[in-house]
Amino acid sequence: MFDWDDLRIFLAVARARKVAPAARTLGIDATTIGRRLTRLASGLGAPLFETIGGERQLTPRGEALFAHAETIESAALAAMGEIGGDARSLSGQVRLSVAEGFASWVLAPALPAFHRANPDIRVDLVTASGFLNPSKREADMAVMLARPRTGRLVAVKLGDYALGLYAARAYLADHPAPAQIEDLTAHSLIGYVPEFIYAPELDYLGEIGSGLEARLRSTSINVQHRMIAAGAGIGVLPAFIADRDPALVPLLPDTATIRRSFWLVTHSDVRRLARIEAVAAWLKACVAALG
């Protein structure tokens, strides 16, 4: 007999590419997952995975099953939402993956008003390094720096924002302000740890000038802000962070301004839920307020 629940396990492993994280997501042990996958493959008469570099990669037959399984999953979620009234209810949990700086400086101050208007929507703001992937069901929504090209996702551009070079007034009191990009090599620069840049859009110094390297580095934009504000050196910050700090001064605005975009990414299965639409509208208003 074919067990429909085996498809749920198959999808989790296909998305995680490893058994252990799939087991944690599903709340069942790895041995059970292995047994259920073997049963599914045996019942279908085809291998579904091959192990490459320690990861479970889908075989051609597995790829075909994955497409059908996602369709079945989508239909099941739509049915539960419609019959249970979930699709029209402004209640329930929304897990939102978002960059730390945007969450801290833009969303967190605006969240109390959203909560007052929608008290039954539980919002999880996840700011772990890197973005959770809606296509793998790690999050319901994500605000990303680039439009994804794969997955059952709907991507909408929220808007653009500016970044620039900044230094503290205290730092400039002891160091001459750079008059051109080449002058930056004489200053202590602050930026990301290159090995931990999880999106190419975060390589700010490399875009401003070839060969520029940070001497003081952090994986956190908030830590970088605090180092710059404390007078440790010059660094790139989003304007929505730096312009709110009176201790900071913009540098080389005509030659060192960077533009980036925020993209709202939602899994296609949940985008029509009322709570998802409410959070999406709130995010659009937050970005529009940046100007």
GROMACS .gro file of C-alpha atoms in nm:
model
  291
    1MET     CA    1   0.000   0.000   0.000
    2PHE     CA    2   0.121   0.350  -0.086
    3ASP     CA    3   0.142   0.573   0.223
    4TRP     CA    4   0.073   0.939   0.145
    5ASP     CA    5   0.266   1.046   0.455
    6ASP     CA    6   0.582   0.909   0.297
    7LEU     CA    7   0.560   1.198   0.049
    8ARG     CA    8   0.583   1.445   0.337
    9ILE     CA    9   0.904   1.279   0.452
   10PHE     CA   10   1.036   1.264   0.096
   11LEU     CA   11   0.975   1.639   0.051
   12ALA     CA   12   1.151   1.726   0.377
   13VAL     CA   13   1.464   1.529   0.284
   14ALA     CA   14   1.463   1.662  -0.074
   15ARG     CA   15   1.452   2.019   0.056
   16ALA     CA   16   1.707   1.976   0.337
   17ARG     CA   17   1.930   1.743   0.128
   18LYS     CA   18   2.024   1.567   0.451
   19VAL     CA   19   1.836   1.333   0.681
   20ALA     CA   20   1.933   1.493   1.014
   21PRO     CA   21   1.784   1.842   0.954
   22ALA     CA   22   1.477   1.681   0.795
   23ALA     CA   23   1.436   1.467   1.107
   24ARG     CA   24   1.448   1.776   1.328
   25THR     CA   25   1.190   1.952   1.112
   26LEU     CA   26   0.954   1.654   1.110
   27GLY     CA   27   1.007   1.558   1.473
   28ILE     CA   28   1.088   1.194   1.393
   29ASP     CA   29   1.412   0.999   1.417
   30ALA     CA   30   1.654   0.948   1.129
   31THR     CA   31   1.610   0.569   1.134
   32THR     CA   32   1.239   0.604   1.070
   33ILE     CA   33   1.306   0.846   0.785
   34GLY     CA   34   1.548   0.603   0.624
   35ARG     CA   35   1.300   0.317   0.653
   36ARG     CA   36   1.013   0.523   0.509
   37LEU     CA   37   1.224   0.643   0.214
   38THR     CA   38   1.329   0.287   0.139
   39ARG     CA   39   0.966   0.178   0.145
   40LEU     CA   40   0.864   0.462  -0.085
   41ALA     CA   41   1.140   0.388  -0.336
   42SER     CA   42   1.062   0.016  -0.326
   43GLY     CA   43   0.691   0.079  -0.380
   44LEU     CA   44   0.762   0.301  -0.679
   45GLY     CA   45   1.027   0.069  -0.815
   46ALA     CA   46   1.280   0.349  -0.864
   47PRO     CA   47   1.571   0.501  -0.668
   48LEU     CA   48   1.479   0.853  -0.552
   49PHE     CA   49   1.809   0.977  -0.405
   50GLU     CA   50   2.180   0.936  -0.457
   51THR     CA   51   2.438   1.049  -0.204
   52ILE     CA   52   2.689   1.301  -0.342
   53GLY     CA   53   2.930   1.489  -0.117
   54GLY     CA   54   2.738   1.389   0.193
   55GLU     CA   55   2.408   1.523   0.057
   56ARG     CA   56   2.097   1.347  -0.069
   57GLN     CA   57   2.056   1.452  -0.433
   58LEU     CA   58   1.742   1.368  -0.627
   59THR     CA   59   1.771   1.120  -0.913
   60PRO     CA   60   1.580   1.194  -1.236
   61ARG     CA   61   1.293   0.980  -1.102
   62GLY     CA   62   1.317   1.166  -0.773
   63GLU     CA   63   1.294   1.501  -0.953
   64ALA     CA   64   0.976   1.384  -1.125
   65LEU     CA   65   0.825   1.269  -0.796
   66PHE     CA   66   0.926   1.596  -0.627
   67ALA     CA   67   0.721   1.801  -0.874
   68HIS     CA   68   0.413   1.582  -0.819
   69ALA     CA   69   0.462   1.578  -0.442
   70GLU     CA   70   0.474   1.957  -0.426
   71THR     CA   71   0.149   1.974  -0.623
   72ILE     CA   72  -0.014   1.734  -0.376
   73GLU     CA   73   0.122   1.934  -0.083
   74SER     CA   74  -0.011   2.259  -0.230
   75ALA     CA   75  -0.356   2.109  -0.278
   76ALA     CA   76  -0.360   1.978   0.079
   77LEU     CA   77  -0.257   2.315   0.225
   78ALA     CA   78  -0.516   2.498   0.016
   79ALA     CA   79  -0.788   2.257   0.129
   80MET     CA   80  -0.698   2.294   0.497
   81GLY     CA   81  -0.690   2.672   0.465
   82GLU     CA   82  -1.026   2.693   0.291
   83ILE     CA   83  -1.214   2.441   0.504
   84GLY     CA   84  -1.061   2.559   0.831
   85GLY     CA   85  -1.115   2.924   0.750
   86ASP     CA   86  -0.742   2.982   0.779
   87ALA     CA   87  -0.720   3.152   0.440
   88ARG     CA   88  -0.945   3.439   0.550
   89SER     CA   89  -0.839   3.462   0.913
   90LEU     CA   90  -0.611   3.738   1.041
   91SER     CA   91  -0.458   3.499   1.290
   92GLY     CA   92  -0.183   3.243   1.313
   93GLN     CA   93   0.194   3.240   1.284
   94VAL     CA   94   0.406   3.410   1.018
   95ARG     CA   95   0.778   3.333   1.012
   96LEU     CA   96   0.970   3.610   0.838
   97SER     CA   97   1.339   3.579   0.748
   98VAL     CA   98   1.504   3.920   0.719
   99ALA     CA   99   1.843   4.087   0.738
  100GLU     CA  100   1.949   4.194   1.087
  101GLY     CA  101   1.988   4.566   1.014
  102PHE     CA  102   1.649   4.597   0.843
  103ALA     CA  103   1.483   4.404   1.125
  104SER     CA  104   1.649   4.611   1.400
  105TRP     CA  105   1.617   4.960   1.256
  106VAL     CA  106   1.302   4.944   1.044
  107LEU     CA  107   1.077   4.653   1.136
  108ALA     CA  108   1.120   4.636   1.514
  109PRO     CA  109   1.014   5.001   1.571
  110ALA     CA  110   0.713   4.952   1.341
  111LEU     CA  111   0.607   4.617   1.485
  112PRO     CA  112   0.407   4.748   1.787
  113ALA     CA  113   0.162   4.932   1.559
  114PHE     CA  114   0.120   4.622   1.341
  115HIS     CA  115   0.060   4.410   1.651
  116ARG     CA  116  -0.205   4.648   1.781
  117ALA     CA  117  -0.386   4.629   1.447
  118ASN     CA  118  -0.344   4.251   1.417
  119PRO     CA  119  -0.320   4.110   1.770
  120ASP     CA  120  -0.386   3.749   1.664
  121ILE     CA  121  -0.100   3.730   1.412
  122ARG     CA  122   0.217   3.593   1.570
  123VAL     CA  123   0.523   3.729   1.389
  124ASP     CA  124   0.859   3.551   1.412
  125LEU     CA  125   1.145   3.773   1.293
  126VAL     CA  126   1.438   3.545   1.210
  127THR     CA  127   1.771   3.725   1.163
  128ALA     CA  128   2.014   3.433   1.148
  129SER     CA  129   2.316   3.473   0.920
  130GLY     CA  130   2.186   3.408   0.573
  131PHE     CA  131   1.823   3.394   0.474
  132LEU     CA  132   1.586   3.111   0.550
  133ASN     CA  133   1.448   2.964   0.231
  134PRO     CA  134   1.069   2.975   0.177
  135SER     CA  135   1.101   2.710  -0.096
  136LYS     CA  136   1.232   2.467   0.170
  137ARG     CA  137   0.953   2.567   0.413
  138GLU     CA  138   1.210   2.716   0.651
  139ALA     CA  139   1.011   3.041   0.653
  140ASP     CA  140   0.678   3.167   0.524
  141MET     CA  141   0.831   3.484   0.384
  142ALA     CA  142   1.175   3.636   0.338
  143VAL     CA  143   1.297   3.986   0.260
  144MET     CA  144   1.600   3.922   0.041
  145LEU     CA  145   1.859   4.133  -0.138
  146ALA     CA  146   1.815   3.963  -0.476
  147ARG     CA  147   1.531   3.799  -0.664
  148PRO     CA  148   1.549   3.418  -0.643
  149ARG     CA  149   1.540   3.234  -0.973
  150THR     CA  150   1.425   2.889  -0.863
  151GLY     CA  151   1.156   2.733  -0.648
  152ARG     CA  152   0.779   2.765  -0.612
  153LEU     CA  153   0.818   3.125  -0.500
  154VAL     CA  154   0.654   3.458  -0.566
  155ALA     CA  155   0.898   3.752  -0.556
  156VAL     CA  156   0.786   4.115  -0.540
  157LYS     CA  157   1.022   4.411  -0.529
  158LEU     CA  158   0.957   4.611  -0.213
  159GLY     CA  159   1.179   4.903  -0.306
  160ASP     CA  160   1.533   5.038  -0.318
  161TYR     CA  161   1.755   5.179  -0.045
  162ALA     CA  162   2.085   5.362  -0.035
  163LEU     CA  163   2.413   5.288   0.141
  164GLY     CA  164   2.719   5.505   0.180
  165LEU     CA  165   3.045   5.565   0.359
  166TYR     CA  166   3.024   5.704   0.712
  167ALA     CA  167   3.259   5.802   0.992
  168ALA     CA  168   3.209   5.940   1.340
  169ARG     CA  169   3.274   6.307   1.408
  170ALA     CA  170   3.521   6.196   1.674
  171TYR     CA  171   3.715   5.993   1.416
  172LEU     CA  172   3.726   6.284   1.170
  173ALA     CA  173   3.857   6.511   1.444
  174ASP     CA  174   4.176   6.304   1.446
  175HIS     CA  175   4.192   6.194   1.080
  176PRO     CA  176   4.157   6.395   0.759
  177ALA     CA  177   3.836   6.321   0.572
  178PRO     CA  178   3.902   6.135   0.244
  179ALA     CA  179   3.868   6.359  -0.063
  180GLN     CA  180   3.857   6.070  -0.309
  181ILE     CA  181   3.820   5.693  -0.313
  182GLU     CA  182   4.197   5.638  -0.325
  183ASP     CA  183   4.235   5.816   0.009
  184LEU     CA  184   4.045   5.537   0.185
  185THR     CA  185   4.355   5.315   0.183
  186ALA     CA  186   4.506   5.542   0.450
  187HIS     CA  187   4.213   5.481   0.687
  188SER     CA  188   4.096   5.199   0.908
  189LEU     CA  189   3.804   5.044   0.720
  190ILE     CA  190   3.521   4.849   0.880
  191GLY     CA  191   3.321   4.580   0.704
  192TYR     CA  192   3.202   4.221   0.684
  193VAL     CA  193   3.413   3.910   0.738
  194PRO     CA  194   3.465   3.797   0.376
  195GLU     CA  195   3.431   3.425   0.452
  196PHE     CA  196   3.090   3.482   0.608
  197ILE     CA  197   2.931   3.709   0.347
  198TYR     CA  198   2.616   3.512   0.268
  199ALA     CA  199   2.503   3.728  -0.026
  200PRO     CA  200   2.721   3.898  -0.290
  201GLU     CA  201   2.514   4.214  -0.244
  202LEU     CA  202   2.689   4.262   0.094
  203ASP     CA  203   3.034   4.307  -0.063
  204TYR     CA  204   3.015   4.685  -0.026
  205LEU     CA  205   3.384   4.776  -0.007
  206GLY     CA  206   3.464   4.578  -0.319
  207GLU     CA  207   3.204   4.779  -0.507
  208ILE     CA  208   3.329   5.117  -0.383
  209GLY     CA  209   3.692   5.057  -0.475
  210SER     CA  210   3.908   4.775  -0.602
  211GLY     CA  211   4.139   4.630  -0.340
  212LEU     CA  212   3.975   4.793  -0.039
  213GLU     CA  213   3.989   4.567   0.265
  214ALA     CA  214   3.843   4.604   0.610
  215ARG     CA  215   4.082   4.594   0.905
  216LEU     CA  216   3.801   4.563   1.160
  217ARG     CA  217   3.533   4.315   1.061
  218SER     CA  218   3.207   4.168   1.188
  219THR     CA  219   2.932   3.946   1.053
  220SER     CA  220   2.680   4.187   1.212
  221ILE     CA  221   2.584   4.520   1.053
  222ASN     CA  222   2.477   4.643   1.398
  223VAL     CA  223   2.824   4.569   1.537
  224GLN     CA  224   2.979   4.747   1.239
  225HIS     CA  225   2.759   5.048   1.311
  226ARG     CA  226   2.867   5.057   1.673
  227MET     CA  227   3.237   5.035   1.574
  228ILE     CA  228   3.198   5.321   1.327
  229ALA     CA  229   3.002   5.530   1.578
  230ALA     CA  230   3.270   5.468   1.841
  231GLY     CA  231   3.535   5.618   1.612
  232ALA     CA  232   3.712   5.300   1.510
  233GLY     CA  233   3.717   5.385   1.141
  234ILE     CA  234   3.518   5.432   0.820
  235GLY     CA  235   3.257   5.189   0.693
  236VAL     CA  236   2.957   5.138   0.469
  237LEU     CA  237   2.613   5.156   0.629
  238PRO     CA  238   2.257   5.164   0.501
  239ALA     CA  239   2.121   5.517   0.513
  240PHE     CA  240   1.825   5.395   0.720
  241ILE     CA  241   2.078   5.316   0.996
  242ALA     CA  242   2.342   5.588   0.960
  243ASP     CA  243   2.112   5.883   0.900
  244ARG     CA  244   1.942   5.821   1.236
  245ASP     CA  245   2.272   5.855   1.423
  246PRO     CA  246   2.375   6.220   1.475
  247ALA     CA  247   2.729   6.108   1.561
  248LEU     CA  248   2.792   5.998   1.202
  249VAL     CA  249   2.895   6.201   0.899
  250PRO     CA  250   2.849   6.086   0.535
  251LEU     CA  251   3.165   6.075   0.323
  252LEU     CA  252   3.212   6.098  -0.055
  253PRO     CA  253   2.835   6.098  -0.124
  254ASP     CA  254   2.886   6.175  -0.494
  255THR     CA  255   3.119   5.882  -0.563
  256ALA     CA  256   3.055   5.623  -0.293
  257THR     CA  257   2.679   5.578  -0.290
  258ILE     CA  258   2.546   5.224  -0.339
  259ARG     CA  259   2.191   5.122  -0.429
  260ARG     CA  260   2.034   4.795  -0.323
  261SER     CA  261   1.684   4.647  -0.339
  262PHE     CA  262   1.460   4.458  -0.101
  263TRP     CA  263   1.264   4.166  -0.248
  264LEU     CA  264   0.969   4.008  -0.068
  265VAL     CA  265   0.976   3.635  -0.135
  266THR     CA  266   0.680   3.414  -0.041
  267HIS     CA  267   0.605   3.050  -0.111
  268SER     CA  268   0.326   3.029  -0.367
  269ASP     CA  269   0.120   2.798  -0.144
  270VAL     CA  270   0.072   3.051   0.135
  271ARG     CA  271   0.075   3.389  -0.038
  272ARG     CA  272  -0.308   3.412  -0.049
  273LEU     CA  273  -0.353   3.357   0.324
  274ALA     CA  274  -0.494   3.665   0.493
  275ARG     CA  275  -0.220   3.681   0.756
  276ILE     CA  276   0.050   3.660   0.486
  277GLU     CA  277  -0.115   3.938   0.286
  278ALA     CA  278  -0.137   4.152   0.601
  279VAL     CA  279   0.234   4.112   0.674
  280ALA     CA  280   0.319   4.177   0.309
  281ALA     CA  281   0.122   4.503   0.312
  282TRP     CA  282   0.297   4.606   0.634
  283LEU     CA  283   0.640   4.534   0.486
  284LYS     CA  284   0.560   4.739   0.176
  285ALA     CA  285   0.455   5.032   0.396
  286CYS     CA  286   0.776   5.002   0.603
  287VAL     CA  287   0.996   5.017   0.293
  288ALA     CA  288   0.792   5.299   0.137
  289ALA     CA  289   0.848   5.502   0.455
  290LEU     CA  290   1.224   5.486   0.397
  291GLY     CA  291   1.178   5.729   0.107
   0.00000   0.00000   0.00000
